[in-house]
């Protein structure tokens, strides 16, 4: 158990998108706020702070997590991948390309979380059925698209990644 005096900051060291970062933060700082405010990686969105929407989805040690429900100190020593970590040399990841090509976004607010959850889903199941995609994205909410193009994009990304 971490015990600190009121106002005291604690050291957090994490590897984000392949780069190690070390910061001193409040023990109550959420991981999503650490990623956005301390590291300046604003692709991860704050949507609800209650794990309902999935806009804050990142990978923590290879597992999909909603970063609004984890304290930054709980991630100390961990490896984190955010939406910014998927592209390489300014080239979109195949999942990002599939979302773009299949018009799987409108306002774009949920898109980073949807893509990160899709990345995890396709890592676990490279050839999902439409029903498995729907189930795999059930914790991520989109208020604009109606999901059909998102499902098409994930299935398309699955084909691209297997090719």
PDB file of C-alpha atoms in Angstrom, residues 8-121:
ATOM      1  CA  UNK A   8       3.276  14.869  -1.511  1.00  0.00           C
ATOM      2  CA  UNK A   9       4.108  13.758  -5.037  1.00  0.00           C
ATOM      3  CA  UNK A  10       5.248  10.282  -6.031  1.00  0.00           C
ATOM      4  CA  UNK A  11       7.544   9.178  -8.809  1.00  0.00           C
ATOM      5  CA  UNK A  12       5.982   7.370 -11.745  1.00  0.00           C
ATOM      6  CA  UNK A  13       8.155   5.830 -14.441  1.00  0.00           C
ATOM      7  CA  UNK A  14       6.446   4.350 -17.492  1.00  0.00           C
ATOM      8  CA  UNK A  15       7.355   3.370 -21.015  1.00  0.00           C
ATOM      9  CA  UNK A  16       4.867   5.026 -23.371  1.00  0.00           C
ATOM     10  CA  UNK A  17       4.992   4.261 -27.085  1.00  0.00           C
ATOM     11  CA  UNK A  18       8.542   2.966 -26.691  1.00  0.00           C
ATOM     12  CA  UNK A  19       9.906   5.934 -24.704  1.00  0.00           C
ATOM     13  CA  UNK A  20      10.576   5.952 -20.945  1.00  0.00           C
ATOM     14  CA  UNK A  21       9.129   8.864 -18.979  1.00  0.00           C
ATOM     15  CA  UNK A  22       9.563   9.757 -15.316  1.00  0.00           C
ATOM     16  CA  UNK A  23       7.367  12.293 -13.545  1.00  0.00           C
ATOM     17  CA  UNK A  24       6.418  13.241  -9.990  1.00  0.00           C
ATOM     18  CA  UNK A  25       2.646  13.371  -9.661  1.00  0.00           C
ATOM     19  CA  UNK A  26      -0.174  13.327  -7.156  1.00  0.00           C
ATOM     20  CA  UNK A  27      -0.971   9.767  -6.071  1.00  0.00           C
ATOM     21  CA  UNK A  28      -4.589  10.412  -7.091  1.00  0.00           C
ATOM     22  CA  UNK A  29      -3.783  11.428 -10.683  1.00  0.00           C
ATOM     23  CA  UNK A  30      -5.600   9.217 -13.163  1.00  0.00           C
ATOM     24  CA  UNK A  31      -3.606   7.513 -15.890  1.00  0.00           C
ATOM     25  CA  UNK A  32      -5.613   9.323 -18.582  1.00  0.00           C
ATOM     26  CA  UNK A  33      -4.666  12.677 -17.037  1.00  0.00           C
ATOM     27  CA  UNK A  34      -1.033  11.599 -16.743  1.00  0.00           C
ATOM     28  CA  UNK A  35      -0.965  10.651 -20.438  1.00  0.00           C
ATOM     29  CA  UNK A  36      -2.667  13.863 -21.563  1.00  0.00           C
ATOM     30  CA  UNK A  37      -1.383  16.469 -19.105  1.00  0.00           C
ATOM     31  CA  UNK A  38       2.046  15.197 -18.093  1.00  0.00           C
ATOM     32  CA  UNK A  39       3.110  13.646 -21.405  1.00  0.00           C
ATOM     33  CA  UNK A  40       1.141  15.832 -23.816  1.00  0.00           C
ATOM     34  CA  UNK A  41      -0.336  12.860 -25.679  1.00  0.00           C
ATOM     35  CA  UNK A  42      -3.850  14.152 -26.273  1.00  0.00           C
ATOM     36  CA  UNK A  43      -5.099  11.400 -28.574  1.00  0.00           C
ATOM     37  CA  UNK A  44      -6.397   9.538 -25.528  1.00  0.00           C
ATOM     38  CA  UNK A  45      -9.711  11.205 -24.683  1.00  0.00           C
ATOM     39  CA  UNK A  46     -11.552  11.848 -21.421  1.00  0.00           C
ATOM     40  CA  UNK A  47     -15.169  11.044 -22.062  1.00  0.00           C
ATOM     41  CA  UNK A  48     -16.935   9.912 -18.911  1.00  0.00           C
ATOM     42  CA  UNK A  49     -14.502   9.116 -16.053  1.00  0.00           C
ATOM     43  CA  UNK A  50     -16.652   6.073 -15.239  1.00  0.00           C
ATOM     44  CA  UNK A  51     -15.409   3.371 -17.700  1.00  0.00           C
ATOM     45  CA  UNK A  52     -18.649   3.689 -19.641  1.00  0.00           C
ATOM     46  CA  UNK A  53     -17.526   5.155 -22.967  1.00  0.00           C
ATOM     47  CA  UNK A  54     -14.069   3.714 -23.759  1.00  0.00           C
ATOM     48  CA  UNK A  55     -12.665   6.955 -25.215  1.00  0.00           C
ATOM     49  CA  UNK A  56      -9.678   6.615 -22.864  1.00  0.00           C
ATOM     50  CA  UNK A  57      -8.737   3.066 -23.934  1.00  0.00           C
ATOM     51  CA  UNK A  58      -4.994   2.340 -24.037  1.00  0.00           C
ATOM     52  CA  UNK A  59      -2.878  -0.783 -23.828  1.00  0.00           C
ATOM     53  CA  UNK A  60      -1.210  -1.392 -20.466  1.00  0.00           C
ATOM     54  CA  UNK A  61       1.354  -4.191 -20.645  1.00  0.00           C
ATOM     55  CA  UNK A  62      -0.438  -5.435 -23.754  1.00  0.00           C
ATOM     56  CA  UNK A  63      -3.919  -5.489 -22.210  1.00  0.00           C
ATOM     57  CA  UNK A  64      -6.750  -3.133 -23.101  1.00  0.00           C
ATOM     58  CA  UNK A  65      -7.637  -0.838 -20.189  1.00  0.00           C
ATOM     59  CA  UNK A  66      -9.744   2.238 -19.646  1.00  0.00           C
ATOM     60  CA  UNK A  67      -7.221   4.734 -18.369  1.00  0.00           C
ATOM     61  CA  UNK A  68      -9.842   6.809 -16.531  1.00  0.00           C
ATOM     62  CA  UNK A  69     -10.087   4.141 -13.834  1.00  0.00           C
ATOM     63  CA  UNK A  70      -6.411   3.557 -13.124  1.00  0.00           C
ATOM     64  CA  UNK A  71      -4.166   5.795 -11.088  1.00  0.00           C
ATOM     65  CA  UNK A  72      -0.897   6.742 -12.752  1.00  0.00           C
ATOM     66  CA  UNK A  73       1.005   5.277  -9.781  1.00  0.00           C
ATOM     67  CA  UNK A  74      -0.597   1.900 -10.504  1.00  0.00           C
ATOM     68  CA  UNK A  75       1.068   1.958 -13.925  1.00  0.00           C
ATOM     69  CA  UNK A  76       4.550   2.578 -12.495  1.00  0.00           C
ATOM     70  CA  UNK A  77       7.034   0.410 -14.405  1.00  0.00           C
ATOM     71  CA  UNK A  78       4.468  -0.522 -17.053  1.00  0.00           C
ATOM     72  CA  UNK A  79       4.536  -0.325 -20.819  1.00  0.00           C
ATOM     73  CA  UNK A  80       1.708   1.734 -22.313  1.00  0.00           C
ATOM     74  CA  UNK A  81       0.622   2.107 -25.919  1.00  0.00           C
ATOM     75  CA  UNK A  82      -1.607   5.021 -26.918  1.00  0.00           C
ATOM     76  CA  UNK A  83      -3.146   5.891 -30.271  1.00  0.00           C
ATOM     77  CA  UNK A  84      -0.033   7.961 -31.044  1.00  0.00           C
ATOM     78  CA  UNK A  85       2.070   4.813 -30.734  1.00  0.00           C
ATOM     79  CA  UNK A  86       0.343   2.909 -33.531  1.00  0.00           C
ATOM     80  CA  UNK A  87       1.587   4.935 -36.474  1.00  0.00           C
ATOM     81  CA  UNK A  88       5.199   4.538 -37.568  1.00  0.00           C
ATOM     82  CA  UNK A  89       7.101   7.350 -39.293  1.00  0.00           C
ATOM     83  CA  UNK A  90       3.819   9.242 -39.857  1.00  0.00           C
ATOM     84  CA  UNK A  91       2.350   6.218 -41.653  1.00  0.00           C
ATOM     85  CA  UNK A  92      -1.032   5.168 -40.312  1.00  0.00           C
ATOM     86  CA  UNK A  93      -1.423   1.703 -38.830  1.00  0.00           C
ATOM     87  CA  UNK A  94      -3.608  -0.630 -40.975  1.00  0.00           C
ATOM     88  CA  UNK A  95      -6.430  -0.296 -38.434  1.00  0.00           C
ATOM     89  CA  UNK A  96      -6.269   3.491 -38.705  1.00  0.00           C
ATOM     90  CA  UNK A  97      -6.268   3.196 -42.514  1.00  0.00           C
ATOM     91  CA  UNK A  98      -9.279   0.879 -42.407  1.00  0.00           C
ATOM     92  CA  UNK A  99     -11.198   3.316 -40.183  1.00  0.00           C
ATOM     93  CA  UNK A 100     -10.420   6.136 -42.620  1.00  0.00           C
ATOM     94  CA  UNK A 101     -11.241   4.114 -45.739  1.00  0.00           C
ATOM     95  CA  UNK A 102     -14.509   2.761 -44.311  1.00  0.00           C
ATOM     96  CA  UNK A 103     -15.747   6.128 -42.987  1.00  0.00           C
ATOM     97  CA  UNK A 104     -15.772   4.691 -39.467  1.00  0.00           C
ATOM     98  CA  UNK A 105     -15.692   8.067 -37.769  1.00  0.00           C
ATOM     99  CA  UNK A 106     -17.637  11.262 -37.718  1.00  0.00           C
ATOM    100  CA  UNK A 107     -16.764  13.600 -34.878  1.00  0.00           C
ATOM    101  CA  UNK A 108     -13.680  11.483 -34.080  1.00  0.00           C
ATOM    102  CA  UNK A 109     -13.967  11.711 -30.295  1.00  0.00           C
ATOM    103  CA  UNK A 110     -14.423   7.969 -29.740  1.00  0.00           C
ATOM    104  CA  UNK A 111     -12.066   6.975 -32.559  1.00  0.00           C
ATOM    105  CA  UNK A 112      -8.806   6.635 -30.574  1.00  0.00           C
ATOM    106  CA  UNK A 113     -10.482   4.382 -28.015  1.00  0.00           C
ATOM    107  CA  UNK A 114     -12.245   2.371 -30.721  1.00  0.00           C
ATOM    108  CA  UNK A 115      -8.991   1.884 -32.606  1.00  0.00           C
ATOM    109  CA  UNK A 116      -7.073   0.858 -29.485  1.00  0.00           C
ATOM    110  CA  UNK A 117      -9.788  -1.630 -28.521  1.00  0.00           C
ATOM    111  CA  UNK A 118      -9.815  -2.918 -32.116  1.00  0.00           C
ATOM    112  CA  UNK A 119      -6.032  -3.313 -31.977  1.00  0.00           C
ATOM    113  CA  UNK A 120      -6.342  -5.405 -28.820  1.00  0.00           C
ATOM    114  CA  UNK A 121      -9.232  -7.411 -30.265  1.00  0.00           C
TER     115      UNK A 121
END
